Amino acid sequence: MNSKFVSVATAAIMTVAAGAANAEPQAEVLHWWTSGGEAKSVAVLQQEFDGRGGTWTDMPVAGGGGDAAMTALRARVLAGNAPTAVQLKGPAIQEWYEEGVLADISSVAKANGWADVLPPSIANHMKCEDTWCAAPVNVHRIDWIWANADVLSRNGIKMPTTWAEFNAAAAKLQAAGVTPLAHGGQAWQDATVFEAVALGIGGADFFQKAFVDLDPATLKSDTMVKVFDQMRTMRGFVDSNFSGRDWNLATAMVMNGEAAFQIMGDWAKGEFLAAGKKPGVDFLCASTPGEGFLYNVDSFAMFSVDGKDKKDGQLLLAELIVGKNFQKVFNLNKGSIPARVDVALDEFDSCAHTSAKDMADSNKGGSLLPSYAHGMALRGAQAGAITDVVTAHFNSDMSSADAVKMLADAVANSL
Ligand code: BGC
């Protein structure tokens, strides 16, 4: 063998070896954070990951609520090519674990003491049997009502504290030529409004029995009839172009004074903030009428992948996600509050303080409940069955009596 060849070959082998030893952490991250406020928030994670030597490949799938992202995920997993990290939450985490496709991130959880800094109610969602299989980012609240401060004051209206007050305010606004309720006619947005109304009208026990326990009698109860009645009333408060509208465009209608209110989780606040709007000045936040707190915890699960660079990427991402600084900066942008209990809220606004206080109070009072509309309470089939009925009712002249019958049947057939 000539010596030139040997040295070239040796150099090549050394380069490969060095490359493997220094392989940078890689992550292909599937998420649905594509609105202004959402993109600003996820950029914080990307920057931290890059700052630690990682290479981030972004896989955003637009579509509020994540239905399109979950369809994309299924296709990738079926093709045997799962992304390394996926925005995934609630029982869907355990559903994917049961498919045998999730990576175990217990080593990071243990090394970073997650059990000591996460409330048990959140930590439980992140566990699959005796392993940690997801990392939580935040706590979003669903049962919020957002309002344009100027529109309310010009029309002599205060934030409603009962559904009757809401209906009266909406009628007054409508008479004044303002769209009372900014809404996007997409199934998950209908479900978002519906669950806030259900909690408000029925209370925490009713919500628990209906959307967590799937109790047939509660699903077809007189109280559920009243919930659908209120949905019918609210259908009359949306503008004629609501069908198919994205949630952030509905938020923009409130921002620019075209509409007065939006009922939406606090990612809407992320949108107001990204547009430079100030809480208490430009926009107002209040919990929707009634007691309780509907929580929605965003989290990331890691899928089983080959290659040290990808595995390192997963562990690094998991560590950063539950990191104290990330939880602060991300949530300041996202509109949510940190999942960690030890992050000071000094820099957070009044809406975030309300959220943290109400969460603690409702936890004590037994009215802290998982959002069904955002995949925290039920498995996909049952949540989908409920949402189909909610949407069918909202977009037709179906009576409330027919809707509750259909609801109980749809849930029974989905089990
Ligand atoms: C997610 C939020 C997201 C919202 C709108 C919710 O299900 O939890 O993080 O901003 O959908 O896409």
Tab-separated table of C-alpha atoms and ligand atoms in Angstrom:
chain	number	residue	atom	x	y	z
A	1	MET	CA	0.000	0.000	0.000
A	2	ASN	CA	1.510	3.344	-0.894
A	3	SER	CA	2.123	5.717	1.972
A	4	LYS	CA	0.129	8.580	0.480
A	5	PHE	CA	-2.975	6.374	0.404
A	6	VAL	CA	-2.416	5.293	3.988
A	7	SER	CA	-2.172	8.848	5.240
A	8	VAL	CA	-5.277	9.938	3.323
A	9	ALA	CA	-7.181	6.917	4.615
A	10	THR	CA	-5.992	7.527	8.183
A	11	ALA	CA	-6.996	11.164	7.957
A	12	ALA	CA	-10.434	10.152	6.717
A	13	ILE	CA	-10.888	7.678	9.574
A	14	MET	CA	-9.759	10.269	12.089
A	15	THR	CA	-12.206	12.810	10.688
A	16	VAL	CA	-15.082	10.350	10.975
A	17	ALA	CA	-14.072	9.453	14.521
A	18	ALA	CA	-13.778	13.093	15.549
A	19	GLY	CA	-17.145	13.828	13.936
A	20	ALA	CA	-18.814	11.069	15.932
A	21	ALA	CA	-17.249	12.162	19.200
A	22	ASN	CA	-18.253	15.795	18.675
A	23	ALA	CA	-21.599	15.045	17.037
A	24	GLU	CA	-23.757	18.014	17.847
A	25	PRO	CA	-27.165	17.453	19.393
A	26	GLN	CA	-29.831	17.461	16.693
A	27	ALA	CA	-33.560	17.928	17.005
A	28	GLU	CA	-36.323	18.001	14.478
A	29	VAL	CA	-39.146	19.640	16.374
A	30	LEU	CA	-42.778	19.231	15.344
A	31	HIS	CA	-45.084	21.892	16.781
A	32	TRP	CA	-48.067	24.040	15.859
A	33	TRP	CA	-46.863	27.392	17.169
A	34	THR	CA	-47.134	29.529	14.062
A	35	SER	CA	-49.058	32.687	15.097
A	36	GLY	CA	-47.131	35.881	15.990
A	37	GLY	CA	-47.105	35.279	19.759
A	38	GLU	CA	-46.533	31.538	19.402
A	39	ALA	CA	-43.606	31.899	16.982
A	40	LYS	CA	-41.956	34.408	19.313
A	41	SER	CA	-42.313	31.934	22.157
A	42	VAL	CA	-40.937	28.846	20.430
A	43	ALA	CA	-38.007	30.933	19.140
A	44	VAL	CA	-36.835	31.146	22.778
A	45	LEU	CA	-36.403	27.370	22.891
A	46	GLN	CA	-34.652	27.281	19.555
A	47	GLN	CA	-32.215	29.999	20.709
A	48	GLU	CA	-31.418	28.177	23.940
A	49	PHE	CA	-30.911	24.928	22.015
A	50	ASP	CA	-28.641	26.622	19.465
A	51	GLY	CA	-26.783	28.331	22.322
A	52	ARG	CA	-25.910	24.916	23.756
A	53	GLY	CA	-24.489	23.742	20.424
A	54	GLY	CA	-27.636	22.060	19.121
A	55	THR	CA	-28.941	22.099	15.563
A	56	TRP	CA	-32.697	22.661	15.403
A	57	THR	CA	-34.735	21.625	12.397
A	58	ASP	CA	-38.088	23.325	12.598
A	59	MET	CA	-41.236	21.420	11.602
A	60	PRO	CA	-44.142	23.801	12.182
A	61	VAL	CA	-47.591	22.571	11.154
A	62	ALA	CA	-50.050	25.472	11.148
A	63	GLY	CA	-53.492	24.961	12.644
A	64	GLY	CA	-54.688	26.117	16.049
A	65	GLY	CA	-55.321	23.439	18.630
A	66	GLY	CA	-52.888	21.106	16.848
A	67	ASP	CA	-55.246	18.844	14.866
A	68	ALA	CA	-53.194	19.256	11.671
A	69	ALA	CA	-49.958	18.720	13.602
A	70	MET	CA	-51.282	15.470	15.032
A	71	THR	CA	-52.259	14.262	11.546
A	72	ALA	CA	-48.740	15.079	10.323
A	73	LEU	CA	-47.267	13.223	13.294
A	74	ARG	CA	-49.295	10.079	12.560
A	75	ALA	CA	-48.102	10.078	8.949
A	76	ARG	CA	-44.459	10.435	9.990
A	77	VAL	CA	-44.648	7.666	12.586
A	78	LEU	CA	-46.438	5.322	10.163
A	79	ALA	CA	-43.701	6.007	7.604
A	80	GLY	CA	-41.130	4.930	10.228
A	81	ASN	CA	-39.631	8.403	10.318
A	82	ALA	CA	-40.794	10.035	13.562
A	83	PRO	CA	-39.582	13.567	14.395
A	84	THR	CA	-37.226	13.684	17.383
A	85	ALA	CA	-39.371	15.983	19.535
A	86	VAL	CA	-43.103	16.580	19.318
A	87	GLN	CA	-45.501	19.029	20.931
A	88	LEU	CA	-47.871	16.544	22.527
A	89	LYS	CA	-50.089	16.668	25.584
A	90	GLY	CA	-52.562	15.011	27.887
A	91	PRO	CA	-53.607	11.387	27.402
A	92	ALA	CA	-52.217	11.452	23.826
A	93	ILE	CA	-48.795	11.076	25.474
A	94	GLN	CA	-49.813	7.780	27.041
A	95	GLU	CA	-51.563	6.702	23.824
A	96	TRP	CA	-48.281	7.090	21.894
A	97	TYR	CA	-46.367	5.406	24.712
A	98	GLU	CA	-48.643	2.399	24.369
A	99	GLU	CA	-47.648	2.251	20.680
A	100	GLY	CA	-44.076	1.720	21.913
A	101	VAL	CA	-42.639	4.740	20.078
A	102	LEU	CA	-41.665	7.136	22.880
A	103	ALA	CA	-38.176	7.658	24.303
A	104	ASP	CA	-37.562	7.503	28.045
A	105	ILE	CA	-36.360	10.863	29.410
A	106	SER	CA	-36.275	9.775	33.066
A	107	SER	CA	-32.515	10.371	33.302
A	108	VAL	CA	-33.021	14.120	32.650
A	109	ALA	CA	-36.031	14.302	34.932
A	110	LYS	CA	-34.102	12.708	37.785
A	111	ALA	CA	-30.896	14.662	37.243
A	112	ASN	CA	-32.849	17.930	37.268
A	113	GLY	CA	-35.196	17.112	40.146
A	114	TRP	CA	-38.436	17.522	38.172
A	115	ALA	CA	-40.401	15.768	40.911
A	116	ASP	CA	-39.484	18.600	43.296
A	117	VAL	CA	-40.357	21.525	41.029
A	118	LEU	CA	-43.507	20.327	39.239
A	119	PRO	CA	-46.903	20.046	40.946
A	120	PRO	CA	-48.028	16.386	41.080
A	121	SER	CA	-51.100	17.148	38.933
A	122	ILE	CA	-48.810	18.277	36.094
A	123	ALA	CA	-46.103	15.670	36.686
A	124	ASN	CA	-48.677	12.862	36.367
A	125	HIS	CA	-49.429	13.863	32.781
A	126	MET	CA	-45.707	13.524	31.988
A	127	LYS	CA	-45.366	9.945	33.191
A	128	CYS	CA	-45.843	6.650	31.397
A	129	GLU	CA	-45.957	3.770	33.871
A	130	ASP	CA	-42.868	4.399	36.023
A	131	THR	CA	-40.935	6.525	33.492
A	132	TRP	CA	-40.959	10.190	32.517
A	133	CYS	CA	-42.053	10.445	28.880
A	134	ALA	CA	-42.776	14.171	28.377
A	135	ALA	CA	-41.511	17.567	29.504
A	136	PRO	CA	-44.028	20.311	30.434
A	137	VAL	CA	-43.646	23.865	29.164
A	138	ASN	CA	-46.455	25.792	30.829
A	139	VAL	CA	-49.974	26.001	32.171
A	140	HIS	CA	-52.477	27.600	29.819
A	141	ARG	CA	-55.913	28.486	31.124
A	142	ILE	CA	-58.864	27.993	28.780
A	143	ASP	CA	-61.778	29.714	30.533
A	144	TRP	CA	-60.843	33.307	29.739
A	145	ILE	CA	-62.778	36.125	28.212
A	146	TRP	CA	-60.759	38.864	26.442
A	147	ALA	CA	-62.105	42.281	25.612
A	148	ASN	CA	-61.217	45.501	23.854
A	149	ALA	CA	-61.045	48.025	26.735
A	150	ASP	CA	-61.998	51.009	24.615
A	151	VAL	CA	-64.998	49.323	22.991
A	152	LEU	CA	-66.351	48.331	26.395
A	153	SER	CA	-65.879	51.764	27.927
A	154	ARG	CA	-67.400	53.580	24.921
A	155	ASN	CA	-70.468	51.368	25.238
A	156	GLY	CA	-70.686	51.596	29.025
A	157	ILE	CA	-70.046	47.893	29.526
A	158	LYS	CA	-68.133	46.099	32.297
A	159	MET	CA	-66.567	42.660	32.052
A	160	PRO	CA	-69.483	40.222	32.517
A	161	THR	CA	-69.535	38.087	35.647
A	162	THR	CA	-72.600	36.008	34.735
A	163	TRP	CA	-73.783	34.561	31.418
A	164	ALA	CA	-76.904	36.727	31.684
A	165	GLU	CA	-74.662	39.790	31.921
A	166	PHE	CA	-72.652	38.556	28.970
A	167	ASN	CA	-75.809	38.138	26.892
A	168	ALA	CA	-77.094	41.588	27.856
A	169	ALA	CA	-73.737	43.217	27.032
A	170	ALA	CA	-73.572	41.389	23.711
A	171	ALA	CA	-77.080	42.503	22.736
A	172	LYS	CA	-76.189	46.112	23.572
A	173	LEU	CA	-72.983	45.941	21.522
A	174	GLN	CA	-74.781	44.377	18.610
A	175	ALA	CA	-77.321	47.191	18.630
A	176	ALA	CA	-74.391	49.637	18.555
A	177	GLY	CA	-72.982	47.942	15.448
A	178	VAL	CA	-70.091	46.104	17.124
A	179	THR	CA	-69.596	42.344	16.659
A	180	PRO	CA	-70.033	41.101	20.232
A	181	LEU	CA	-68.047	37.875	19.963
A	182	ALA	CA	-64.965	37.338	17.784
A	183	HIS	CA	-64.999	33.680	16.908
A	184	GLY	CA	-63.392	31.381	14.415
A	185	GLY	CA	-65.663	28.626	13.191
A	186	GLN	CA	-63.252	25.716	13.526
A	187	ALA	CA	-64.261	22.653	15.518
A	188	TRP	CA	-61.635	23.129	18.246
A	189	GLN	CA	-62.648	26.772	18.752
A	190	ASP	CA	-66.317	25.782	19.062
A	191	ALA	CA	-65.207	23.211	21.654
A	192	THR	CA	-63.137	25.828	23.500
A	193	VAL	CA	-66.143	28.118	23.927
A	194	PHE	CA	-68.407	25.179	24.740
A	195	GLU	CA	-66.306	23.882	27.617
A	196	ALA	CA	-65.991	27.353	29.151
A	197	VAL	CA	-69.775	27.725	28.963
A	198	ALA	CA	-70.271	24.216	30.390
A	199	LEU	CA	-68.020	24.913	33.370
A	200	GLY	CA	-69.714	28.265	33.962
A	201	ILE	CA	-73.272	26.997	33.771
A	202	GLY	CA	-72.824	23.531	35.252
A	203	GLY	CA	-69.990	24.035	37.752
A	204	ALA	CA	-67.003	21.852	38.538
A	205	ASP	CA	-68.818	18.637	39.524
A	206	PHE	CA	-70.928	18.752	36.389
A	207	PHE	CA	-67.818	19.322	34.248
A	208	GLN	CA	-65.983	16.463	35.919
A	209	LYS	CA	-68.892	14.046	35.476
A	210	ALA	CA	-69.565	15.060	31.873
A	211	PHE	CA	-66.120	15.528	30.342
A	212	VAL	CA	-63.803	13.487	32.531
A	213	ASP	CA	-66.015	10.615	33.751
A	214	LEU	CA	-68.293	10.631	30.655
A	215	ASP	CA	-71.304	9.910	32.865
A	216	PRO	CA	-74.264	9.238	30.504
A	217	ALA	CA	-76.871	10.843	32.786
A	218	THR	CA	-74.853	14.066	33.007
A	219	LEU	CA	-74.262	14.145	29.259
A	220	LYS	CA	-78.005	14.209	28.641
A	221	SER	CA	-79.005	16.201	31.725
A	222	ASP	CA	-81.152	19.340	31.833
A	223	THR	CA	-77.991	21.270	32.704
A	224	MET	CA	-76.408	20.127	29.429
A	225	VAL	CA	-79.548	21.347	27.636
A	226	LYS	CA	-78.919	24.780	29.190
A	227	VAL	CA	-75.297	24.688	28.003
A	228	PHE	CA	-76.437	24.102	24.417
A	229	ASP	CA	-79.075	26.848	24.824
A	230	GLN	CA	-76.315	29.296	25.707
A	231	MET	CA	-74.268	28.102	22.716
A	232	ARG	CA	-77.274	28.825	20.491
A	233	THR	CA	-77.563	32.331	21.964
A	234	MET	CA	-73.854	32.908	21.338
A	235	ARG	CA	-74.150	31.756	17.747
A	236	GLY	CA	-76.246	34.874	17.306
A	237	PHE	CA	-73.386	37.084	18.558
A	238	VAL	CA	-70.744	36.122	15.989
A	239	ASP	CA	-70.295	37.858	12.642
A	240	SER	CA	-71.354	36.270	9.364
A	241	ASN	CA	-67.749	35.558	8.237
A	242	PHE	CA	-66.816	33.461	11.261
A	243	SER	CA	-66.632	30.146	9.450
A	244	GLY	CA	-63.102	28.709	9.210
A	245	ARG	CA	-61.432	31.814	10.674
A	246	ASP	CA	-58.145	31.203	12.536
A	247	TRP	CA	-58.191	32.038	16.253
A	248	ASN	CA	-55.495	34.716	15.965
A	249	LEU	CA	-57.546	36.550	13.343
A	250	ALA	CA	-60.419	36.534	15.817
A	251	THR	CA	-58.034	37.983	18.433
A	252	ALA	CA	-57.054	40.657	15.897
A	253	MET	CA	-60.740	41.632	15.585
A	254	VAL	CA	-60.779	42.371	19.323
A	255	MET	CA	-57.469	44.231	19.071
A	256	ASN	CA	-58.668	46.546	16.327
A	257	GLY	CA	-62.082	47.159	17.867
A	258	GLU	CA	-64.079	45.316	15.237
A	259	ALA	CA	-65.292	42.951	17.949
A	260	ALA	CA	-65.688	43.330	21.717
A	261	PHE	CA	-64.985	39.892	23.225
A	262	GLN	CA	-63.219	36.628	22.509
A	263	ILE	CA	-63.453	33.452	24.589
A	264	MET	CA	-60.112	31.729	24.175
A	265	GLY	CA	-57.202	30.286	26.114
A	266	ASP	CA	-54.437	32.644	27.181
A	267	TRP	CA	-52.341	32.093	24.052
A	268	ALA	CA	-54.627	34.970	22.912
A	269	LYS	CA	-52.759	37.145	25.427
A	270	GLY	CA	-49.507	36.171	23.703
A	271	GLU	CA	-51.020	37.611	20.542
A	272	PHE	CA	-52.062	40.890	22.212
A	273	LEU	CA	-48.606	41.251	23.768
A	274	ALA	CA	-46.764	40.477	20.519
A	275	ALA	CA	-48.762	43.334	18.951
A	276	GLY	CA	-47.603	45.701	21.716
A	277	LYS	CA	-50.977	45.850	23.490
A	278	LYS	CA	-51.095	46.342	27.276
A	279	PRO	CA	-53.329	44.392	29.648
A	280	GLY	CA	-55.693	46.615	31.622
A	281	VAL	CA	-55.138	49.435	29.117
A	282	ASP	CA	-55.757	48.158	25.590
A	283	PHE	CA	-57.296	44.823	26.436
A	284	LEU	CA	-58.970	43.269	29.475
A	285	CYS	CA	-58.880	39.712	30.751
A	286	ALA	CA	-61.267	37.949	33.108
A	287	SER	CA	-62.213	34.367	33.750
A	288	THR	CA	-65.429	33.382	32.004
A	289	PRO	CA	-68.508	33.548	34.279
A	290	GLY	CA	-68.639	30.818	36.919
A	291	GLU	CA	-66.203	29.001	39.179
A	292	GLY	CA	-63.246	26.809	38.391
A	293	PHE	CA	-60.163	26.661	36.199
A	294	LEU	CA	-59.669	24.643	33.008
A	295	TYR	CA	-56.013	23.842	32.532
A	296	ASN	CA	-54.084	22.928	29.429
A	297	VAL	CA	-50.428	21.981	29.833
A	298	ASP	CA	-48.263	22.109	26.717
A	299	SER	CA	-45.498	19.554	26.695
A	300	PHE	CA	-43.023	17.812	24.436
A	301	ALA	CA	-42.546	14.076	24.055
A	302	MET	CA	-39.473	12.555	22.456
A	303	PHE	CA	-39.908	9.789	19.897
A	304	SER	CA	-37.557	6.794	19.649
A	305	VAL	CA	-34.886	7.639	17.103
A	306	ASP	CA	-31.487	6.242	16.126
A	307	GLY	CA	-28.215	8.133	16.383
A	308	LYS	CA	-26.314	9.649	19.265
A	309	ASP	CA	-26.722	13.186	17.900
A	310	LYS	CA	-30.515	12.855	17.965
A	311	LYS	CA	-30.652	11.147	21.341
A	312	ASP	CA	-28.412	13.860	22.790
A	313	GLY	CA	-30.688	16.444	21.187
A	314	GLN	CA	-33.707	14.950	22.928
A	315	LEU	CA	-32.094	14.969	26.340
A	316	LEU	CA	-30.828	18.518	25.882
A	317	LEU	CA	-34.245	19.746	24.766
A	318	ALA	CA	-35.947	18.084	27.722
A	319	GLU	CA	-33.472	19.696	30.105
A	320	LEU	CA	-33.956	23.158	28.572
A	321	ILE	CA	-37.768	22.926	28.499
A	322	VAL	CA	-38.043	22.495	32.245
A	323	GLY	CA	-35.169	24.937	32.855
A	324	LYS	CA	-36.033	27.820	35.162
A	325	ASN	CA	-35.037	30.628	32.823
A	326	PHE	CA	-36.733	29.112	29.819
A	327	GLN	CA	-39.981	28.647	31.767
A	328	LYS	CA	-39.953	32.335	32.617
A	329	VAL	CA	-39.055	33.825	29.240
A	330	PHE	CA	-41.172	31.434	27.191
A	331	ASN	CA	-44.278	32.003	29.294
A	332	LEU	CA	-43.876	35.778	29.328
A	333	ASN	CA	-44.312	35.555	25.555
A	334	LYS	CA	-46.786	32.705	25.351
A	335	GLY	CA	-49.468	34.110	27.670
A	336	SER	CA	-49.349	31.086	29.977
A	337	ILE	CA	-47.722	30.636	33.394
A	338	PRO	CA	-44.735	28.407	34.197
A	339	ALA	CA	-45.294	24.748	34.992
A	340	ARG	CA	-42.503	24.936	37.586
A	341	VAL	CA	-43.601	26.144	40.989
A	342	ASP	CA	-40.338	27.971	41.757
A	343	VAL	CA	-40.361	30.599	38.999
A	344	ALA	CA	-40.985	34.094	40.398
A	345	LEU	CA	-43.900	35.875	38.724
A	346	ASP	CA	-42.663	39.439	39.371
A	347	GLU	CA	-42.194	40.161	35.688
A	348	PHE	CA	-45.573	38.690	34.738
A	349	ASP	CA	-48.689	40.807	34.116
A	350	SER	CA	-51.968	40.997	36.011
A	351	CYS	CA	-53.668	38.334	33.861
A	352	ALA	CA	-50.889	35.857	34.702
A	353	HIS	CA	-51.226	36.724	38.403
A	354	THR	CA	-54.975	36.096	38.215
A	355	SER	CA	-54.274	32.782	36.542
A	356	ALA	CA	-51.745	31.666	39.171
A	357	LYS	CA	-54.023	32.677	42.049
A	358	ASP	CA	-57.141	31.100	40.566
A	359	MET	CA	-55.212	27.927	39.821
A	360	ALA	CA	-54.055	27.639	43.426
A	361	ASP	CA	-57.529	28.438	44.793
A	362	SER	CA	-59.322	26.047	42.464
A	363	ASN	CA	-56.799	23.339	43.279
A	364	LYS	CA	-57.704	23.714	46.968
A	365	GLY	CA	-61.417	23.930	46.243
A	366	GLY	CA	-61.504	20.889	43.938
A	367	SER	CA	-62.399	22.843	40.796
A	368	LEU	CA	-59.075	22.620	38.945
A	369	LEU	CA	-60.061	20.627	35.879
A	370	PRO	CA	-58.401	19.363	32.701
A	371	SER	CA	-59.555	20.901	29.428
A	372	TYR	CA	-61.362	18.365	27.267
A	373	ALA	CA	-61.217	20.678	24.206
A	374	HIS	CA	-57.423	20.851	24.398
A	375	GLY	CA	-56.790	17.175	24.864
A	376	MET	CA	-56.107	17.106	28.610
A	377	ALA	CA	-59.119	15.151	29.880
A	378	LEU	CA	-59.953	12.416	27.414
A	379	ARG	CA	-58.467	10.167	24.808
A	380	GLY	CA	-58.763	11.292	21.199
A	381	ALA	CA	-61.801	9.215	20.214
A	382	GLN	CA	-63.998	10.448	23.075
A	383	ALA	CA	-62.941	14.094	22.796
A	384	GLY	CA	-63.527	13.939	19.032
A	385	ALA	CA	-67.003	12.472	19.507
A	386	ILE	CA	-68.007	15.352	21.801
A	387	THR	CA	-66.536	18.039	19.565
A	388	ASP	CA	-68.339	16.655	16.488
A	389	VAL	CA	-71.677	17.169	18.254
A	390	VAL	CA	-70.757	20.636	19.542
A	391	THR	CA	-69.804	21.757	16.054
A	392	ALA	CA	-72.802	20.141	14.377
A	393	HIS	CA	-75.081	21.967	16.827
A	394	PHE	CA	-73.310	25.327	16.482
A	395	ASN	CA	-73.484	25.216	12.696
A	396	SER	CA	-77.123	24.197	12.301
A	397	ASP	CA	-80.480	24.838	13.879
A	398	MET	CA	-80.351	21.614	15.898
A	399	SER	CA	-82.344	21.880	19.129
A	400	SER	CA	-80.588	21.561	22.488
A	401	ALA	CA	-82.718	18.486	23.250
A	402	ASP	CA	-81.495	16.762	20.080
A	403	ALA	CA	-77.910	17.841	20.802
A	404	VAL	CA	-77.793	16.221	24.256
A	405	LYS	CA	-79.259	12.998	22.895
A	406	MET	CA	-76.714	12.986	20.106
A	407	LEU	CA	-73.944	13.770	22.622
A	408	ALA	CA	-74.767	10.824	24.882
A	409	ASP	CA	-75.042	8.472	21.858
A	410	ALA	CA	-71.794	9.711	20.288
A	411	VAL	CA	-69.852	9.225	23.516
A	412	ALA	CA	-71.368	5.762	24.098
A	413	ASN	CA	-70.393	4.712	20.559
A	414	SER	CA	-66.844	6.002	20.980
A	415	LEU	CA	-66.052	3.871	24.043
B	1	BGC	C1	-52.102	24.879	22.724
B	1	BGC	C2	-51.485	26.248	22.724
B	1	BGC	C3	-51.708	26.894	21.364
B	1	BGC	C4	-53.181	26.855	21.006
B	1	BGC	C5	-53.512	27.482	19.668
B	1	BGC	C6	-53.537	24.930	22.270
B	1	BGC	O1	-54.062	23.633	22.212
B	1	BGC	O2	-52.053	24.327	24.005
B	1	BGC	O3	-50.126	26.202	23.011
B	1	BGC	O4	-51.206	28.197	21.374
B	1	BGC	O5	-53.629	25.523	20.996
B	1	BGC	O6	-52.862	26.839	18.653
